Amino acid sequence: MKILLASHLFFPEHKAGTEVLTLELARSLRSKGHEIKIITCSRHEAGTEIVAPWLSMDEYDGFEVSRIHFAGEKNRTAIAHHANSPERVELLVSLVKEFTPDLVHFLHINGFSSSAIPAVRKLGTPVFFTATDFWAICSRTNLFKPHNDTACSGPETPAKCLSCAKPNLPRWLIDSIMAAANKKSAKFSVTLSQVNALKTRLSDMCADINAADKIFVATNFQANMLTRYGINADSMKTVPYGVRLGSLPDRTEIPSSFSAASPMKIIFIGSLTRIKGVHVLLEALSKLDAKTLACLDVGIYGTASSNDKDYSRHLINQASLLEGKVKFLGTFPHEDIGSILRNTHLLVVPSIWYENAPLVLCSALASGTPVLVSRLGGMTEIIQEGVDGLSFGAGDAAGLADILSKLCSDPEWIENAATRKLHGYRKPDDYADEIETEYLLTLSSSRSIESN
């Protein structure tokens, strides 16, 4: 088959979970003999002017990569671009017509706009969509309210979404703006154009995404959240991710008791953004007594966000108060993740948003590394509580500190969790096998309908 994979971001500039998932799926499908091309997006700052999108071509890991570049962070219709960006869609459609793929699979729709899905379907090309987060129902992507550091229950009303975007506005003003925003008023006001787009965003995006032949999710939690707000459950299939660990050396020794000479090794892996909760881990460490803290060795893997330098400084200040026990270790080649996980006693995932199925968590469980996770989203669906992982309340630094203190004084649970019998783990090829099966079923069904 000829397959076009589409992701909002891609290597080499971007290397987060969706990009890794896209690359691994592309590699697995290529190994099966399919012809794979990739299309992605690249946003550029352009002040207040509106710049027409343009297309470039390059190569990564032997794949031809097309990139739709667009500019205009301050465009008056920025939110409208979430659902409908005609010029970007036109570039995508032109590439589909040129490549003539058997199918197009979107692993993230941001950048392209959701209208890309029905536009490709109109060409007669089957479309698949993977929801790697909550972009379909949340303009912030993550169902997270930054003004009070809490997860959002969902977009019950547009007014609720506006109050999240503008938390300092009084409710009467929010209601007034909502009432005033419509297609006609949007032509004369930047604010009203944004609000009008926000009012219709959920219904527009759900209608577009529901035009896909098949919608993939990774957890039942995510499936339930998306269907609650309009994504078609009949088109949805839960397909857990697969991970590639690279080499797996012997796991690090677990001492009979942790001490300053034989410390408990703890790591965090992920972007150093607030929703990932690194500050929760550091706050938990600050609550430990000096004796317990002396028995820890904590490594933070990840890069600071250029968009939130205050948060990065906050993390550095937190770490500076922890007697040199925390080291910021930067990033590493993805193929080293197995070795890094095997060289630690615990992975901590302290996110304060609805993590869906973070690949780093899947990788830790696959490698036999015990985990501590926030009791939120799909994470507790992935772990076996008390067997390979323990959970604590999202944002509950005291609860996390309590778990760390108990484990430090008694490593028995870590020993049992780390040495449990592993029955193999799910690899990217396993994930690709299920995805390929859905491709073939859909194509077979489409051809059967056409022949009749």
Short mmCIF file of C-alpha atoms in Angstrom, two decimals:
data_model
loop_
_atom_site.label_atom_id
_atom_site.label_comp_id
_atom_site.label_asym_id
_atom_site.label_seq_id
_atom_site.Cartn_x
_atom_site.Cartn_y
_atom_site.Cartn_z
CA MET A 1 0.00 0.00 0.00
CA LYS A 2 0.93 3.64 -0.47
CA ILE A 3 0.39 5.38 2.86
CA LEU A 4 0.60 9.05 3.80
CA LEU A 5 1.16 9.63 7.52
CA ALA A 6 0.36 13.12 8.81
CA SER A 7 1.53 14.59 12.12
CA HIS A 8 1.32 18.15 13.43
CA LEU A 9 5.05 18.09 14.25
CA PHE A 10 7.94 15.84 13.30
CA PHE A 11 11.64 15.17 13.59
CA PRO A 12 14.31 16.49 13.72
CA GLU A 13 13.03 19.67 15.40
CA HIS A 14 10.36 17.93 17.45
CA LYS A 15 10.81 14.61 19.26
CA ALA A 16 7.88 14.23 21.67
CA GLY A 17 5.44 11.35 22.00
CA THR A 18 3.33 11.87 18.86
CA GLU A 19 6.42 12.37 16.74
CA VAL A 20 7.98 9.16 18.09
CA LEU A 21 4.73 7.30 17.51
CA THR A 22 4.58 8.55 13.91
CA LEU A 23 8.18 7.63 13.18
CA GLU A 24 7.90 4.18 14.71
CA LEU A 25 4.67 3.45 12.83
CA ALA A 26 6.31 4.61 9.60
CA ARG A 27 9.30 2.34 10.20
CA SER A 28 7.14 -0.67 11.00
CA LEU A 29 4.90 -0.17 7.98
CA ARG A 30 7.95 0.28 5.74
CA SER A 31 9.39 -2.98 7.03
CA LYS A 32 6.16 -4.66 5.90
CA GLY A 33 6.78 -3.47 2.36
CA HIS A 34 4.48 -0.45 2.27
CA GLU A 35 5.48 2.83 0.62
CA ILE A 36 5.38 5.55 3.25
CA LYS A 37 5.47 9.31 2.97
CA ILE A 38 5.08 11.81 5.83
CA ILE A 39 3.53 15.26 5.91
CA THR A 40 3.85 17.62 8.85
CA CYS A 41 3.47 21.28 9.82
CA SER A 42 5.86 24.00 10.84
CA ARG A 43 4.69 27.25 12.43
CA HIS A 44 6.65 30.47 12.14
CA GLU A 45 6.19 33.76 13.95
CA ALA A 46 5.12 36.58 11.64
CA GLY A 47 4.04 39.45 13.83
CA THR A 48 0.60 40.76 12.89
CA GLU A 49 0.75 40.11 9.16
CA ILE A 50 -0.97 37.15 7.55
CA VAL A 51 1.39 35.08 5.43
CA ALA A 52 0.21 32.44 2.94
CA PRO A 53 1.33 28.88 3.81
CA TRP A 54 4.04 27.27 1.73
CA LEU A 55 5.34 23.74 1.18
CA SER A 56 8.87 22.34 1.45
CA MET A 57 10.31 18.86 1.01
CA ASP A 58 13.15 17.07 2.77
CA GLU A 59 14.06 13.62 4.05
CA TYR A 60 14.30 12.01 7.48
CA ASP A 61 15.35 8.43 8.23
CA GLY A 62 14.85 7.57 4.58
CA PHE A 63 11.30 8.96 4.48
CA GLU A 64 10.25 11.77 2.17
CA VAL A 65 8.85 14.48 4.43
CA SER A 66 6.62 17.30 3.18
CA ARG A 67 6.26 20.27 5.49
CA ILE A 68 3.42 22.79 5.39
CA HIS A 69 4.86 26.03 6.73
CA PHE A 70 2.53 28.70 8.02
CA ALA A 71 2.91 31.96 9.88
CA GLY A 72 0.75 34.36 11.78
CA GLU A 73 0.58 33.54 15.48
CA LYS A 74 -1.38 36.78 15.82
CA ASN A 75 -3.81 36.15 12.94
CA ARG A 76 -7.30 37.36 13.83
CA THR A 77 -8.76 33.92 13.07
CA ALA A 78 -6.21 31.82 14.99
CA ILE A 79 -8.80 29.61 16.72
CA ALA A 80 -10.77 29.29 13.48
CA HIS A 81 -7.68 27.64 11.98
CA HIS A 82 -8.17 24.74 14.39
CA ALA A 83 -11.21 23.63 12.39
CA ASN A 84 -10.76 25.27 9.02
CA SER A 85 -7.56 26.45 7.37
CA PRO A 86 -8.34 26.35 3.62
CA GLU A 87 -4.89 27.28 2.32
CA ARG A 88 -3.14 24.60 4.37
CA VAL A 89 -5.77 22.04 3.40
CA GLU A 90 -5.28 22.97 -0.25
CA LEU A 91 -1.56 22.21 0.04
CA LEU A 92 -2.34 18.89 1.71
CA VAL A 93 -4.92 17.96 -0.94
CA SER A 94 -2.47 18.80 -3.72
CA LEU A 95 0.08 16.43 -2.19
CA VAL A 96 -2.54 13.67 -1.83
CA LYS A 97 -3.48 14.08 -5.50
CA GLU A 98 0.18 13.88 -6.50
CA PHE A 99 1.09 10.88 -4.30
CA THR A 100 -2.27 9.09 -4.75
CA PRO A 101 -1.99 7.12 -1.50
CA ASP A 102 -4.29 4.22 -0.71
CA LEU A 103 -5.02 5.95 2.58
CA VAL A 104 -4.11 8.94 4.75
CA HIS A 105 -3.55 8.51 8.48
CA PHE A 106 -3.55 11.63 10.69
CA LEU A 107 -1.71 11.10 13.97
CA HIS A 108 -2.49 14.69 14.96
CA ILE A 109 -4.69 17.21 13.18
CA ASN A 110 -3.34 20.43 14.72
CA GLY A 111 -1.80 22.66 12.08
CA PHE A 112 -3.66 21.03 9.22
CA SER A 113 -7.10 21.86 10.72
CA SER A 114 -9.81 19.27 11.20
CA SER A 115 -11.39 20.13 7.84
CA ALA A 116 -8.46 18.28 6.26
CA ILE A 117 -10.20 14.99 7.07
CA PRO A 118 -13.40 15.53 5.04
CA ALA A 119 -11.35 17.25 2.31
CA VAL A 120 -9.28 14.09 1.81
CA ARG A 121 -12.37 11.89 2.07
CA LYS A 122 -13.96 13.85 -0.80
CA LEU A 123 -11.12 12.60 -2.99
CA GLY A 124 -12.29 9.06 -2.30
CA THR A 125 -9.25 8.34 -0.13
CA PRO A 126 -9.86 6.49 3.16
CA VAL A 127 -8.83 8.49 6.22
CA PHE A 128 -7.71 7.26 9.65
CA PHE A 129 -7.26 9.45 12.71
CA THR A 130 -5.31 8.79 15.91
CA ALA A 131 -6.18 10.92 18.92
CA THR A 132 -2.92 11.16 20.84
CA ASP A 133 -4.32 13.83 23.17
CA PHE A 134 -7.50 15.88 23.62
CA TRP A 135 -7.04 18.43 20.83
CA ALA A 136 -10.33 17.31 19.28
CA ILE A 137 -12.29 18.72 22.21
CA CYS A 138 -9.92 21.23 23.85
CA SER A 139 -8.32 24.28 22.26
CA ARG A 140 -5.52 23.99 24.82
CA THR A 141 -4.95 20.37 23.76
CA ASN A 142 -4.67 19.00 27.28
CA LEU A 143 -7.92 19.69 29.17
CA PHE A 144 -5.92 21.60 31.74
CA LYS A 145 -6.73 24.90 33.46
CA PRO A 146 -3.40 26.67 33.98
CA HIS A 147 -4.87 29.47 36.09
CA ASN A 148 -5.58 27.06 38.94
CA ASP A 149 -3.41 24.05 38.04
CA THR A 150 -6.30 21.62 37.72
CA ALA A 151 -7.55 19.19 35.11
CA CYS A 152 -10.74 20.19 33.30
CA SER A 153 -13.78 17.93 33.29
CA GLY A 154 -14.48 18.85 29.66
CA PRO A 155 -15.87 21.56 27.35
CA GLU A 156 -19.44 21.57 28.65
CA THR A 157 -20.01 25.10 27.30
CA PRO A 158 -18.07 27.59 25.16
CA ALA A 159 -18.33 30.06 28.05
CA LYS A 160 -16.40 27.64 30.24
CA CYS A 161 -13.65 27.46 27.61
CA LEU A 162 -13.50 31.25 27.36
CA SER A 163 -13.26 31.57 31.14
CA CYS A 164 -10.31 29.16 31.01
CA ALA A 165 -8.60 31.25 28.32
CA LYS A 166 -9.40 34.52 30.13
CA PRO A 167 -9.70 33.61 33.83
CA ASN A 168 -9.69 37.22 35.03
CA LEU A 169 -12.84 38.18 33.17
CA PRO A 170 -16.00 38.39 35.30
CA ARG A 171 -18.79 36.02 34.36
CA TRP A 172 -21.14 38.80 33.24
CA LEU A 173 -18.55 40.01 30.75
CA ILE A 174 -17.95 36.49 29.45
CA ASP A 175 -21.69 36.06 28.92
CA SER A 176 -21.88 39.42 27.14
CA ILE A 177 -19.00 38.61 24.82
CA MET A 178 -20.50 35.23 24.04
CA ALA A 179 -23.82 36.83 23.17
CA ALA A 180 -22.17 39.43 20.94
CA ALA A 181 -19.94 37.01 19.02
CA ASN A 182 -21.32 35.81 15.67
CA LYS A 183 -20.24 35.62 12.03
CA LYS A 184 -21.23 39.20 11.34
CA SER A 185 -19.57 40.81 14.38
CA ALA A 186 -16.46 38.66 13.89
CA LYS A 187 -15.61 40.71 10.79
CA PHE A 188 -15.09 43.84 12.86
CA SER A 189 -13.37 42.63 16.01
CA VAL A 190 -10.37 40.41 16.65
CA THR A 191 -11.80 39.40 20.02
CA LEU A 192 -15.23 38.57 18.66
CA SER A 193 -13.75 36.61 15.74
CA GLN A 194 -11.82 34.47 18.20
CA VAL A 195 -14.82 33.96 20.47
CA ASN A 196 -17.10 33.10 17.56
CA ALA A 197 -14.61 30.45 16.43
CA LEU A 198 -14.48 29.13 19.99
CA LYS A 199 -18.29 28.89 20.10
CA THR A 200 -18.38 26.52 17.12
CA ARG A 201 -15.04 24.79 17.58
CA LEU A 202 -16.26 21.65 19.34
CA SER A 203 -19.12 20.89 16.95
CA ASP A 204 -17.03 21.72 13.87
CA MET A 205 -14.08 19.59 14.89
CA CYS A 206 -16.16 16.62 16.02
CA ALA A 207 -18.09 16.65 12.73
CA ASP A 208 -14.83 16.68 10.75
CA ILE A 209 -13.12 13.99 12.80
CA ASN A 210 -16.21 11.81 12.63
CA ALA A 211 -15.78 11.81 8.85
CA ALA A 212 -12.74 9.55 9.33
CA ASP A 213 -13.17 5.87 8.49
CA LYS A 214 -11.59 4.80 11.78
CA ILE A 215 -10.53 6.65 14.94
CA PHE A 216 -7.79 5.17 17.12
CA VAL A 217 -7.27 5.84 20.84
CA ALA A 218 -4.83 4.28 23.30
CA THR A 219 -6.92 4.03 26.48
CA ASN A 220 -10.52 3.54 27.49
CA PHE A 221 -10.31 6.75 29.54
CA GLN A 222 -9.54 8.72 26.41
CA ALA A 223 -12.26 6.95 24.44
CA ASN A 224 -14.85 7.78 27.09
CA MET A 225 -13.80 11.43 27.30
CA LEU A 226 -13.91 11.93 23.53
CA THR A 227 -17.23 10.17 23.00
CA ARG A 228 -18.77 12.15 25.87
CA TYR A 229 -18.22 15.33 23.88
CA GLY A 230 -19.14 14.23 20.38
CA ILE A 231 -16.60 11.87 18.81
CA ASN A 232 -18.28 8.84 17.24
CA ALA A 233 -17.86 5.74 19.41
CA ASP A 234 -18.86 3.43 16.55
CA SER A 235 -15.77 4.48 14.57
CA MET A 236 -13.43 4.20 17.53
CA LYS A 237 -10.97 1.42 18.34
CA THR A 238 -8.63 1.23 21.32
CA VAL A 239 -5.14 0.22 20.21
CA PRO A 240 -2.42 0.38 22.91
CA TYR A 241 0.94 1.76 21.82
CA GLY A 242 4.09 -0.28 21.33
CA VAL A 243 7.56 0.82 22.42
CA ARG A 244 11.11 0.27 21.23
CA LEU A 245 13.56 -0.01 24.11
CA GLY A 246 16.89 -0.58 22.40
CA SER A 247 19.38 -2.62 24.38
CA LEU A 248 18.24 -3.92 27.77
CA PRO A 249 21.20 -4.48 30.10
CA ASP A 250 20.83 -6.14 33.46
CA ARG A 251 18.79 -3.93 35.79
CA THR A 252 20.64 -1.94 38.42
CA GLU A 253 21.19 -3.67 41.75
CA ILE A 254 18.56 -3.11 44.42
CA PRO A 255 20.30 -3.00 47.82
CA SER A 256 18.78 -4.53 50.92
CA SER A 257 18.54 -0.99 52.25
CA PHE A 258 19.10 2.38 50.64
CA SER A 259 21.79 4.69 51.97
CA ALA A 260 23.94 7.58 50.87
CA ALA A 261 26.44 5.02 49.57
CA SER A 262 23.73 2.95 47.83
CA PRO A 263 21.01 5.49 47.01
CA MET A 264 17.57 4.92 45.55
CA LYS A 265 17.80 6.05 41.94
CA ILE A 266 14.78 8.04 40.77
CA ILE A 267 14.27 9.59 37.35
CA PHE A 268 11.80 11.78 35.50
CA ILE A 269 11.71 11.75 31.70
CA GLY A 270 9.69 14.29 29.75
CA SER A 271 9.36 17.90 28.74
CA LEU A 272 10.00 20.35 31.56
CA THR A 273 6.59 21.98 31.35
CA ARG A 274 4.20 22.65 34.19
CA ILE A 275 1.60 20.08 33.16
CA LYS A 276 4.26 17.36 33.43
CA GLY A 277 4.50 18.10 37.13
CA VAL A 278 8.26 18.16 37.68
CA HIS A 279 7.67 20.75 40.39
CA VAL A 280 5.47 18.24 42.23
CA LEU A 281 8.36 15.78 42.39
CA LEU A 282 10.78 18.47 43.60
CA GLU A 283 8.28 19.69 46.19
CA ALA A 284 7.86 16.12 47.41
CA LEU A 285 11.62 15.82 47.82
CA SER A 286 11.67 19.03 49.85
CA LYS A 287 9.23 17.45 52.32
CA LEU A 288 11.54 14.53 53.11
CA ASP A 289 13.69 14.55 56.20
CA ALA A 290 17.43 14.98 55.77
CA LYS A 291 18.17 11.31 56.40
CA THR A 292 15.77 10.12 53.70
CA LEU A 293 16.87 12.77 51.21
CA ALA A 294 20.48 11.67 51.67
CA CYS A 295 19.49 8.21 50.43
CA LEU A 296 18.21 9.46 47.07
CA ASP A 297 19.77 10.16 43.69
CA VAL A 298 17.36 12.00 41.38
CA GLY A 299 17.85 12.59 37.66
CA ILE A 300 15.65 14.87 35.53
CA TYR A 301 15.73 14.13 31.80
CA GLY A 302 14.19 16.71 29.48
CA THR A 303 14.55 20.18 28.06
CA ALA A 304 13.14 23.42 29.38
CA SER A 305 10.34 25.12 27.51
CA SER A 306 11.38 28.30 25.71
CA ASN A 307 7.81 29.53 26.19
CA ASP A 308 7.92 29.35 29.99
CA LYS A 309 11.28 30.48 31.25
CA ASP A 310 9.78 31.40 34.63
CA TYR A 311 8.86 27.76 35.19
CA SER A 312 12.35 26.62 34.25
CA ARG A 313 13.86 29.07 36.73
CA HIS A 314 11.41 27.85 39.36
CA LEU A 315 12.58 24.26 38.87
CA ILE A 316 16.22 25.28 39.15
CA ASN A 317 15.49 27.20 42.36
CA GLN A 318 13.59 24.23 43.80
CA ALA A 319 16.44 21.87 42.97
CA SER A 320 19.06 24.20 44.47
CA LEU A 321 17.48 23.70 47.90
CA LEU A 322 17.83 19.92 47.77
CA GLU A 323 21.47 19.53 48.76
CA GLY A 324 22.69 18.59 45.29
CA LYS A 325 20.46 15.53 45.11
CA VAL A 326 18.81 16.56 41.84
CA LYS A 327 20.64 16.64 38.52
CA PHE A 328 19.24 18.02 35.27
CA LEU A 329 20.53 15.60 32.64
CA GLY A 330 19.14 16.99 29.37
CA THR A 331 17.93 14.66 26.64
CA PHE A 332 19.21 11.41 25.19
CA PRO A 333 18.87 9.41 21.95
CA HIS A 334 15.59 7.53 22.02
CA GLU A 335 17.33 4.20 21.44
CA ASP A 336 19.03 4.61 24.85
CA ILE A 337 15.79 4.63 26.81
CA GLY A 338 16.00 0.93 27.73
CA SER A 339 19.47 1.35 29.20
CA ILE A 340 18.45 4.45 31.14
CA LEU A 341 15.36 2.78 32.58
CA ARG A 342 17.30 -0.34 33.56
CA ASN A 343 19.78 1.85 35.42
CA THR A 344 17.18 3.30 37.77
CA HIS A 345 15.00 2.02 40.58
CA LEU A 346 11.94 4.19 39.96
CA LEU A 347 10.41 6.29 37.21
CA VAL A 348 8.13 9.06 38.48
CA VAL A 349 5.38 10.47 36.23
CA PRO A 350 3.90 13.31 38.33
CA SER A 351 1.74 14.90 35.61
CA ILE A 352 -1.12 17.18 36.63
CA TRP A 353 -3.05 16.80 33.36
CA TYR A 354 -4.88 13.83 31.87
CA GLU A 355 -1.89 11.98 30.50
CA ASN A 356 -3.29 9.49 28.04
CA ALA A 357 -0.72 6.75 27.48
CA PRO A 358 2.71 8.41 27.76
CA LEU A 359 5.29 6.39 25.88
CA VAL A 360 7.83 6.84 28.66
CA LEU A 361 5.42 5.11 31.07
CA CYS A 362 4.78 2.32 28.58
CA SER A 363 8.55 1.97 28.13
CA ALA A 364 9.19 1.76 31.87
CA LEU A 365 6.63 -0.97 32.36
CA ALA A 366 8.00 -2.86 29.36
CA SER A 367 11.53 -2.68 30.78
CA GLY A 368 10.47 -3.91 34.20
CA THR A 369 11.08 -0.55 35.88
CA PRO A 370 8.67 0.24 38.75
CA VAL A 371 6.71 3.49 38.39
CA LEU A 372 5.00 6.10 40.53
CA VAL A 373 2.22 7.93 38.68
CA SER A 374 -0.38 10.59 39.31
CA ARG A 375 -3.85 9.14 39.84
CA LEU A 376 -5.24 10.86 36.78
CA GLY A 377 -6.29 10.12 33.22
CA GLY A 378 -5.21 6.93 31.50
CA MET A 379 -2.11 6.27 33.62
CA THR A 380 -3.82 4.21 36.30
CA GLU A 381 -5.43 2.21 33.50
CA ILE A 382 -1.98 1.22 32.25
CA ILE A 383 -0.30 0.25 35.52
CA GLN A 384 -1.22 -2.60 37.83
CA GLU A 385 -1.61 -0.82 41.14
CA GLY A 386 0.67 -2.35 43.74
CA VAL A 387 2.25 -4.74 41.24
CA ASP A 388 4.33 -2.64 38.84
CA GLY A 389 3.28 0.82 39.95
CA LEU A 390 1.90 2.97 42.73
CA SER A 391 -0.28 6.05 42.33
CA PHE A 392 -0.73 9.28 44.26
CA GLY A 393 -3.13 12.20 43.90
CA ALA A 394 -2.33 14.56 41.04
CA GLY A 395 -0.38 17.50 42.45
CA ASP A 396 -0.19 15.85 45.88
CA ALA A 397 3.46 16.40 46.78
CA ALA A 398 2.87 15.23 50.36
CA GLY A 399 1.37 11.97 49.12
CA LEU A 400 4.30 11.40 46.79
CA ALA A 401 6.76 12.23 49.59
CA ASP A 402 5.06 9.67 51.81
CA ILE A 403 5.47 6.93 49.19
CA LEU A 404 9.12 7.83 48.59
CA SER A 405 9.84 7.81 52.32
CA LYS A 406 8.29 4.38 52.78
CA LEU A 407 10.10 2.90 49.78
CA CYS A 408 13.39 4.36 50.90
CA SER A 409 13.12 2.72 54.32
CA ASP A 410 11.85 -0.56 52.88
CA PRO A 411 12.90 -1.48 49.31
CA GLU A 412 10.89 -4.73 49.32
CA TRP A 413 8.14 -3.40 47.04
CA ILE A 414 10.71 -2.09 44.53
CA GLU A 415 12.48 -5.47 44.64
CA ASN A 416 9.23 -7.35 43.96
CA ALA A 417 8.08 -4.97 41.24
CA ALA A 418 11.44 -4.91 39.48
CA THR A 419 12.02 -8.65 39.55
CA ARG A 420 8.49 -9.73 38.58
CA LYS A 421 8.35 -12.07 35.63
CA LEU A 422 7.93 -10.18 32.36
CA HIS A 423 5.95 -11.86 29.60
CA GLY A 424 7.37 -9.85 26.74
CA TYR A 425 6.16 -6.39 25.88
CA ARG A 426 4.27 -4.66 23.14
CA LYS A 427 6.57 -3.36 20.39
CA PRO A 428 5.93 -0.83 17.60
CA ASP A 429 5.52 -3.73 15.16
CA ASP A 430 2.70 -5.11 17.34
CA TYR A 431 0.99 -1.73 17.24
CA ALA A 432 1.52 -1.50 13.48
CA ASP A 433 0.05 -4.99 12.99
CA GLU A 434 -3.25 -3.89 14.51
CA ILE A 435 -3.27 -0.62 12.61
CA GLU A 436 -2.48 -2.40 9.33
CA THR A 437 -5.34 -4.84 9.96
CA GLU A 438 -7.76 -1.91 10.30
CA TYR A 439 -6.37 -0.37 7.12
CA LEU A 440 -6.97 -3.58 5.19
CA LEU A 441 -10.46 -4.13 6.60
CA THR A 442 -11.50 -0.61 5.65
CA LEU A 443 -9.99 -0.81 2.16
CA SER A 444 -11.62 -4.21 1.58
CA SER A 445 -14.99 -2.85 2.72
CA SER A 446 -14.65 0.23 0.51
CA ARG A 447 -13.78 -1.83 -2.56
CA SER A 448 -16.68 -4.16 -1.85
CA ILE A 449 -19.09 -1.23 -1.73
CA GLU A 450 -17.63 0.21 -4.95
CA SER A 451 -17.96 -3.11 -6.79
CA ASN A 452 -21.64 -3.26 -5.88
#
